[in-house]
PDB file of C-alpha atoms in Angstrom:
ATOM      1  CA  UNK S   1     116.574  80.537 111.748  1.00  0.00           C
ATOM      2  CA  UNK S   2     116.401  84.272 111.027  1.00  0.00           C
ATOM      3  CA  UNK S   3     116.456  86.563 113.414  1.00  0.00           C
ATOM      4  CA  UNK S   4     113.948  89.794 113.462  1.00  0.00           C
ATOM      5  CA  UNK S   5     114.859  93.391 115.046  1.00  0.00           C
ATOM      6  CA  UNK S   6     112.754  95.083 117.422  1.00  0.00           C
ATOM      7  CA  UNK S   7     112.009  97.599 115.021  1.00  0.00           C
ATOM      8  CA  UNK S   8     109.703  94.866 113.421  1.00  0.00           C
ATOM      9  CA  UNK S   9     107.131  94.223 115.631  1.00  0.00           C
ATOM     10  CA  UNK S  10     105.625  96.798 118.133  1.00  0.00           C
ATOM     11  CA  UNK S  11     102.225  96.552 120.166  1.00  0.00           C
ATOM     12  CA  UNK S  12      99.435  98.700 119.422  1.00  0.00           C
ATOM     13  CA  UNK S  13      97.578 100.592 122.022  1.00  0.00           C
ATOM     14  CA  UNK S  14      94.404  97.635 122.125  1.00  0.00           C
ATOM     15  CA  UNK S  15      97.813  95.839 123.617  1.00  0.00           C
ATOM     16  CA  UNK S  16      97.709  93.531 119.765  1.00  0.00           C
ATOM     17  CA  UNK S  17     101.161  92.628 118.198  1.00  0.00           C
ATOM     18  CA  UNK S  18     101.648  94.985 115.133  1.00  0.00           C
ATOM     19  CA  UNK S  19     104.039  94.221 112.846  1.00  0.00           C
ATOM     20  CA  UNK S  20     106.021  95.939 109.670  1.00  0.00           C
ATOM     21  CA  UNK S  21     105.963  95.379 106.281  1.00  0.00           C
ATOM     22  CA  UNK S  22     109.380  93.601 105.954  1.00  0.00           C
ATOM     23  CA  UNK S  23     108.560  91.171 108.447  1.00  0.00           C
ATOM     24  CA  UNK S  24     105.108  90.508 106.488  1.00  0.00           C
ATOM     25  CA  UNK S  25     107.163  89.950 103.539  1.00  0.00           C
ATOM     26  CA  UNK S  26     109.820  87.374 104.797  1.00  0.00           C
ATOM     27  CA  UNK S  27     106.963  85.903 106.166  1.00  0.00           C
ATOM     28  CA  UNK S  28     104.979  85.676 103.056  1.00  0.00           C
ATOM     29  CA  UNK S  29     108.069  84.971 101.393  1.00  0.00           C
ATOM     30  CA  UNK S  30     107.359  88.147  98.767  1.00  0.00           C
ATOM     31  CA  UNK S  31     109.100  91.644  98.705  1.00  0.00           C
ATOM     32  CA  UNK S  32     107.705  94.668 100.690  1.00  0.00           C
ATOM     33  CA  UNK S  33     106.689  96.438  97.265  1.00  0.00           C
ATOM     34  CA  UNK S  34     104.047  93.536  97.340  1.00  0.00           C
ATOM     35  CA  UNK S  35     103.238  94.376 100.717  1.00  0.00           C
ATOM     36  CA  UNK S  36     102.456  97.976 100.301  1.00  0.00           C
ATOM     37  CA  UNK S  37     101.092  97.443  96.710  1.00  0.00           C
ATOM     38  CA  UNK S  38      97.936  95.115  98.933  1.00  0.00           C
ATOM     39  CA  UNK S  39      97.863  98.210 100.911  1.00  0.00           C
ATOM     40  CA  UNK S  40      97.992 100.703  97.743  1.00  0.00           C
ATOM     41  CA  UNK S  41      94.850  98.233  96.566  1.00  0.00           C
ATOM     42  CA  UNK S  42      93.002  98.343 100.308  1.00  0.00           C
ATOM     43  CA  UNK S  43      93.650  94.264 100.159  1.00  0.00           C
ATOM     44  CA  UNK S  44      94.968  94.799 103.394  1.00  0.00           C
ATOM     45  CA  UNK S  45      94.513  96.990 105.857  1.00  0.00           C
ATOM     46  CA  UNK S  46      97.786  99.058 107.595  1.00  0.00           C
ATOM     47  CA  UNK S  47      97.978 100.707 110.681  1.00  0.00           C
ATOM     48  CA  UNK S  48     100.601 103.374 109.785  1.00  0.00           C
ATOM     49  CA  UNK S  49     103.307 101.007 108.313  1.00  0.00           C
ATOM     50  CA  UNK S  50     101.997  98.374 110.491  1.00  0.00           C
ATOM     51  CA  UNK S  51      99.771  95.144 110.085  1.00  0.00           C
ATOM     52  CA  UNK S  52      98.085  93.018 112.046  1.00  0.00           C
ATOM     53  CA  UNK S  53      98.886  89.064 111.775  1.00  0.00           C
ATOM     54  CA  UNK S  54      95.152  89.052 110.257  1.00  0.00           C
ATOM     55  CA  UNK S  55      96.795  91.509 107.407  1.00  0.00           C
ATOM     56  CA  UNK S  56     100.000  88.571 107.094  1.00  0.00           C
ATOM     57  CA  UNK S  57      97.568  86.081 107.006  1.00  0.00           C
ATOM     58  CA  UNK S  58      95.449  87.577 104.359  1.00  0.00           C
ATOM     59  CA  UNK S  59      98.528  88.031 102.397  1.00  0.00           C
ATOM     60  CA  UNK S  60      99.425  84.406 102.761  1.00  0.00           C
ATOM     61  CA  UNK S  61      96.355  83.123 101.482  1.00  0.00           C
ATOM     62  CA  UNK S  62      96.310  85.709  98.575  1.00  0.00           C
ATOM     63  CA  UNK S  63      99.497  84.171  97.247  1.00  0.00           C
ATOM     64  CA  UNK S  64      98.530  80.967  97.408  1.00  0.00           C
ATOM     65  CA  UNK S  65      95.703  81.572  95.569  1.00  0.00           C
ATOM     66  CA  UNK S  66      97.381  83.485  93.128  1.00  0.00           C
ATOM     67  CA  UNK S  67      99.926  80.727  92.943  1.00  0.00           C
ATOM     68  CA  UNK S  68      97.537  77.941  92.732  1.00  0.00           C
ATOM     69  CA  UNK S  69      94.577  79.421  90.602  1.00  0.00           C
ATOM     70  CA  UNK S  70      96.325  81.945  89.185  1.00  0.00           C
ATOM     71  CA  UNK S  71      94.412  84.657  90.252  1.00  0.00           C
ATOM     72  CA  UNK S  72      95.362  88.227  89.872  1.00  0.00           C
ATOM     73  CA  UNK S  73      95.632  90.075  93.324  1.00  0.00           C
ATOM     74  CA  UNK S  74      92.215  91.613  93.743  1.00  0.00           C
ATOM     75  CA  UNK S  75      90.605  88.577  92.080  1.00  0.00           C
ATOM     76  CA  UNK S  76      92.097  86.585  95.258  1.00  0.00           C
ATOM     77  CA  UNK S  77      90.832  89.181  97.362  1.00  0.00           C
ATOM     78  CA  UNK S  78      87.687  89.229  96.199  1.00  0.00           C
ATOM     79  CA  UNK S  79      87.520  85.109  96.683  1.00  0.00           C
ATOM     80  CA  UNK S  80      88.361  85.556 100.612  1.00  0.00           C
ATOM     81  CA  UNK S  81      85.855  88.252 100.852  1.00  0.00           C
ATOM     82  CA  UNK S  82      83.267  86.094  99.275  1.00  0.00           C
ATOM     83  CA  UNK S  83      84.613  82.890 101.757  1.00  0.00           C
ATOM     84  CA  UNK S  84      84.069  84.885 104.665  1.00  0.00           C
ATOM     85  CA  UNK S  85      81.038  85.970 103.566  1.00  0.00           C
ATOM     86  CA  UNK S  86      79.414  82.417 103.420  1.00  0.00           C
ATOM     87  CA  UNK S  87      81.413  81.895 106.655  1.00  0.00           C
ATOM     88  CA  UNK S  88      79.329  84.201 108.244  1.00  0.00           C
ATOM     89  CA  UNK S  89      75.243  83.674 106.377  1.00  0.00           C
ATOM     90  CA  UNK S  90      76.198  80.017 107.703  1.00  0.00           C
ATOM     91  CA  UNK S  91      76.988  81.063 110.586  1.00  0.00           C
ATOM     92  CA  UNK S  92      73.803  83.258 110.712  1.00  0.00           C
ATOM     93  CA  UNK S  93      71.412  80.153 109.494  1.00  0.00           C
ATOM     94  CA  UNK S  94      72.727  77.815 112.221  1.00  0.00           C
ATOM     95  CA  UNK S  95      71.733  80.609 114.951  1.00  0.00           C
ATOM     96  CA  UNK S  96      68.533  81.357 112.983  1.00  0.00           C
ATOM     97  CA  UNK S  97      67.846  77.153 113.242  1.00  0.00           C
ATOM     98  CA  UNK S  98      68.849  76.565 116.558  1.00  0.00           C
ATOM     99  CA  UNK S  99      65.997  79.238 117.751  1.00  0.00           C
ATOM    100  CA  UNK S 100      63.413  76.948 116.202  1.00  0.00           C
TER     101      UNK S 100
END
């Protein structure tokens, strides 16, 4: 088991875990240049040199996708963004149909 500094994790001011980018990429098992190259691309989106576990997650999923479909990185992106998107109209049709 590896063991994390301090210096990787902090909590923001809203009281949420932040964390940096070197613990993002051990934990996405990719390099921090990745890391700040989502940022660089707004695929992600920092606080400082911080990220939310939202921001890790999104990460995850973008590698995976790239790994799997062999996207490129904003072409994964853009696939979440679209999955959420549908997430949400159904989401927005169920409460339309339940006020029926």
């Amino acid at each position: 088991m590896t063991e994390f500094s301090l210096s990787q994790t902090v909590v923001s001011q809203d009281g949420e875990q932040l964390y940096s980018y070197e613990y993002a990429a051990r934990m996405t098992e990719t390099s921090t240049v990745l890391v700040e190259r989502f940022a660089e691309l707004g695929l992600i989106e920092p606080i400082g040199v911080m990220l939310h576990q939202r921001d890790i997650t999104r990460i995850a999923k973008i590698q995976r996708l790239r790994r799997d479909l062999g996207l490129n990185l904003v072409g994964a992106a853009m696939v979440l963004d679209m999955a959420q998107e549908i997430a949400q109209l159904r989401a927005q049709i169920k409460a339309y149909q339940s006020l029926k």
